[in-house]
Each structure stands twice: as C-alpha cells, then as structure tokens.
GROMACS .gro file of C-alpha atoms in nm:
model
  116
    1GLN     CA    1  23.988  22.670  11.251
    2GLU     CA    2  24.305  22.653  11.046
    3GLN     CA    3  24.326  22.328  10.853
    4LEU     CA    4  24.580  22.155  10.629
    5VAL     CA    5  24.512  21.839  10.429
    6GLU     CA    6  24.799  21.652  10.267
    7SER     CA    7  24.763  21.415   9.974
    8GLY     CA    8  24.959  21.250   9.695
    9GLY     CA    9  25.171  21.000   9.882
   10GLY     CA   10  25.209  20.638   9.788
   11LEU     CA   11  25.450  20.360   9.702
   12VAL     CA   12  25.721  20.445   9.453
   13GLN     CA   13  26.036  20.271   9.333
   14PRO     CA   14  26.380  20.416   9.404
   15GLY     CA   15  26.455  20.681   9.145
   16GLY     CA   16  26.088  20.754   9.095
   17SER     CA   17  25.885  21.067   9.148
   18LEU     CA   18  25.582  21.181   9.345
   19LYS     CA   19  25.407  21.514   9.383
   20LEU     CA   20  25.254  21.591   9.720
   21SER     CA   21  24.978  21.846   9.764
   22CYS     CA   22  24.857  22.034  10.069
   23SER     CA   23  24.526  22.218  10.075
   24ALA     CA   24  24.489  22.499  10.328
   25SER     CA   25  24.184  22.665  10.477
   26GLY     CA   26  24.087  22.879  10.773
   27PHE     CA   27  24.360  23.141  10.741
   28THR     CA   28  24.486  23.396  10.494
   29PHE     CA   29  24.710  23.162  10.300
   30VAL     CA   30  24.895  23.429  10.104
   31ASP     CA   31  25.019  23.592  10.428
   32TYR     CA   32  25.224  23.295  10.546
   33TRP     CA   33  25.532  23.101  10.456
   34MET     CA   34  25.455  22.729  10.421
   35TYR     CA   35  25.682  22.437  10.492
   36TRP     CA   36  25.709  22.060  10.463
   37ILE     CA   37  25.840  21.830  10.734
   38ARG     CA   38  25.861  21.453  10.749
   39GLN     CA   39  25.862  21.187  11.017
   40VAL     CA   40  26.010  20.839  11.014
   41PRO     CA   41  25.863  20.603  11.277
   42GLY     CA   42  26.091  20.596  11.578
   43GLN     CA   43  26.258  20.920  11.477
   44GLY     CA   44  26.178  21.285  11.522
   45LEU     CA   45  26.050  21.538  11.276
   46GLU     CA   46  26.283  21.652  10.999
   47TRP     CA   47  26.237  21.981  10.822
   48VAL     CA   48  26.234  21.934  10.444
   49SER     CA   49  26.159  22.262  10.269
   50ILE     CA   50  25.999  22.603  10.305
   51VAL     CA   51  25.855  22.856  10.062
   52SER     CA   52  25.786  23.225  10.117
   53ASN     CA   53  25.435  23.365  10.113
   54GLY     CA   54  25.474  23.490   9.756
   55GLY     CA   55  25.656  23.179   9.639
   56ASP     CA   56  25.971  23.364   9.536
   57ARG     CA   57  26.202  23.231   9.807
   58THR     CA   58  26.263  22.863   9.874
   59TYR     CA   59  26.496  22.669  10.101
   60TYR     CA   60  26.573  22.300  10.129
   61ALA     CA   61  26.733  22.054  10.364
   62GLU     CA   62  27.068  21.935  10.232
   63SER     CA   63  26.934  21.582  10.208
   64VAL     CA   64  26.674  21.679   9.946
   65LYS     CA   65  26.838  21.974   9.772
   66GLY     CA   66  26.842  21.926   9.397
   67ARG     CA   67  26.579  21.653   9.411
   68PHE     CA   68  26.272  21.818   9.565
   69THR     CA   69  26.094  22.135   9.458
   70ILE     CA   70  25.850  22.327   9.675
   71SER     CA   71  25.592  22.557   9.519
   72ARG     CA   72  25.257  22.713   9.596
   73ASP     CA   73  24.945  22.833   9.422
   74ASN     CA   74  24.795  23.111   9.630
   75ALA     CA   75  24.483  23.125   9.413
   76LYS     CA   76  24.411  22.765   9.513
   77ASN     CA   77  24.542  22.785   9.871
   78GLU     CA   78  24.773  22.493   9.797
   79VAL     CA   79  25.138  22.412   9.850
   80TYR     CA   80  25.320  22.133   9.669
   81LEU     CA   81  25.629  21.922   9.702
   82GLN     CA   82  25.755  21.772   9.377
   83MET     CA   83  25.988  21.487   9.466
   84THR     CA   84  26.221  21.326   9.214
   85SER     CA   85  26.509  21.078   9.235
   86LEU     CA   86  26.347  20.929   9.542
   87ARG     CA   87  26.555  20.718   9.777
   88PRO     CA   88  26.452  20.458  10.036
   89ASP     CA   89  26.556  20.699  10.310
   90ASP     CA   90  26.293  20.944  10.184
   91THR     CA   91  26.033  20.703  10.324
   92ALA     CA   92  25.832  20.893  10.583
   93VAL     CA   93  25.502  21.054  10.662
   94TYR     CA   94  25.507  21.399  10.507
   95TYR     CA   95  25.329  21.694  10.664
   96CYS     CA   96  25.286  22.048  10.548
   97ASN     CA   97  25.266  22.323  10.805
   98THR     CA   98  25.233  22.696  10.857
   99PHE     CA   99  25.333  22.969  11.101
  100ALA     CA  100  24.969  23.086  11.118
  101ARG     CA  101  24.948  22.915  11.459
  102ALA     CA  102  25.236  22.906  11.706
  103GLN     CA  103  25.178  22.536  11.775
  104GLY     CA  104  25.152  22.456  11.407
  105VAL     CA  105  24.861  22.328  11.205
  106TRP     CA  106  24.866  21.951  11.176
  107GLY     CA  107  24.692  21.749  10.909
  108GLN     CA  108  24.686  21.371  10.881
  109GLY     CA  109  25.004  21.364  10.674
  110THR     CA  110  25.061  21.152  10.367
  111GLN     CA  111  25.275  20.838  10.361
  112VAL     CA  112  25.558  20.813  10.110
  113THR     CA  113  25.720  20.472  10.077
  114VAL     CA  114  26.022  20.432   9.850
  115SER     CA  115  26.092  20.065   9.791
  116ALA     CA  116  26.152  19.820   9.512
   0.00000   0.00000   0.00000
C-alpha cells in the first residue's frame, strides 16, 4: 500500500521559485532513495533529481543543475524539490517516486507552469 502524494505546484513567472513536497506512506521511507521526474504533455518522462536514503548524496539532470535542490526529512516521511530560476521549459507535471516497488509508486503529480 505504498503511497506518494505530491503538492506545491502552481503558476509562477520565469525566474521565480516554487517548492514541491512529496509525502510518503506505506513503506520504510528511510530505507529508500527518492527521486523526482517530470512529464510534459506529448513527451516522455524526464528524470530530474535523486537523493540518497540518508539525504547525503544528491544528483541532478544537467537541465536543472544549479537551479533545483532536492532534500528529504525522514522524520516527516517527506521529500522536497526547491526550484529556483524557473524557466518556461520547466513546465511539466512533477512526480516523486521510489524504488520501494519495482514498477514505481505513482501519485497524482503536481502541475508546475512557468509563464508570464
């Protein structure tokens, strides 16, 4: 019964910032790396970032490196994506995910729209 619920998306101007949150339940959160992916309509899924189970190791797609920061709070079973210097091409539905299930754990995603 693993579950992930994303929140925090919205409409933001280019250059602006948003912080996405993902609340996890149904698995031992601290045991798993967590990652963010995004999907643009008509395109496939793009990996964005990943954080180790303890939060000490992070990796980013080249397109977001230096602008986005992934973090987690294991006491709250939450993972975050702090996004700054947003660009129109960051517009997408953002999903968090986990390796707790081989097929992934899919929430509803949260829409991020970057537009003036």
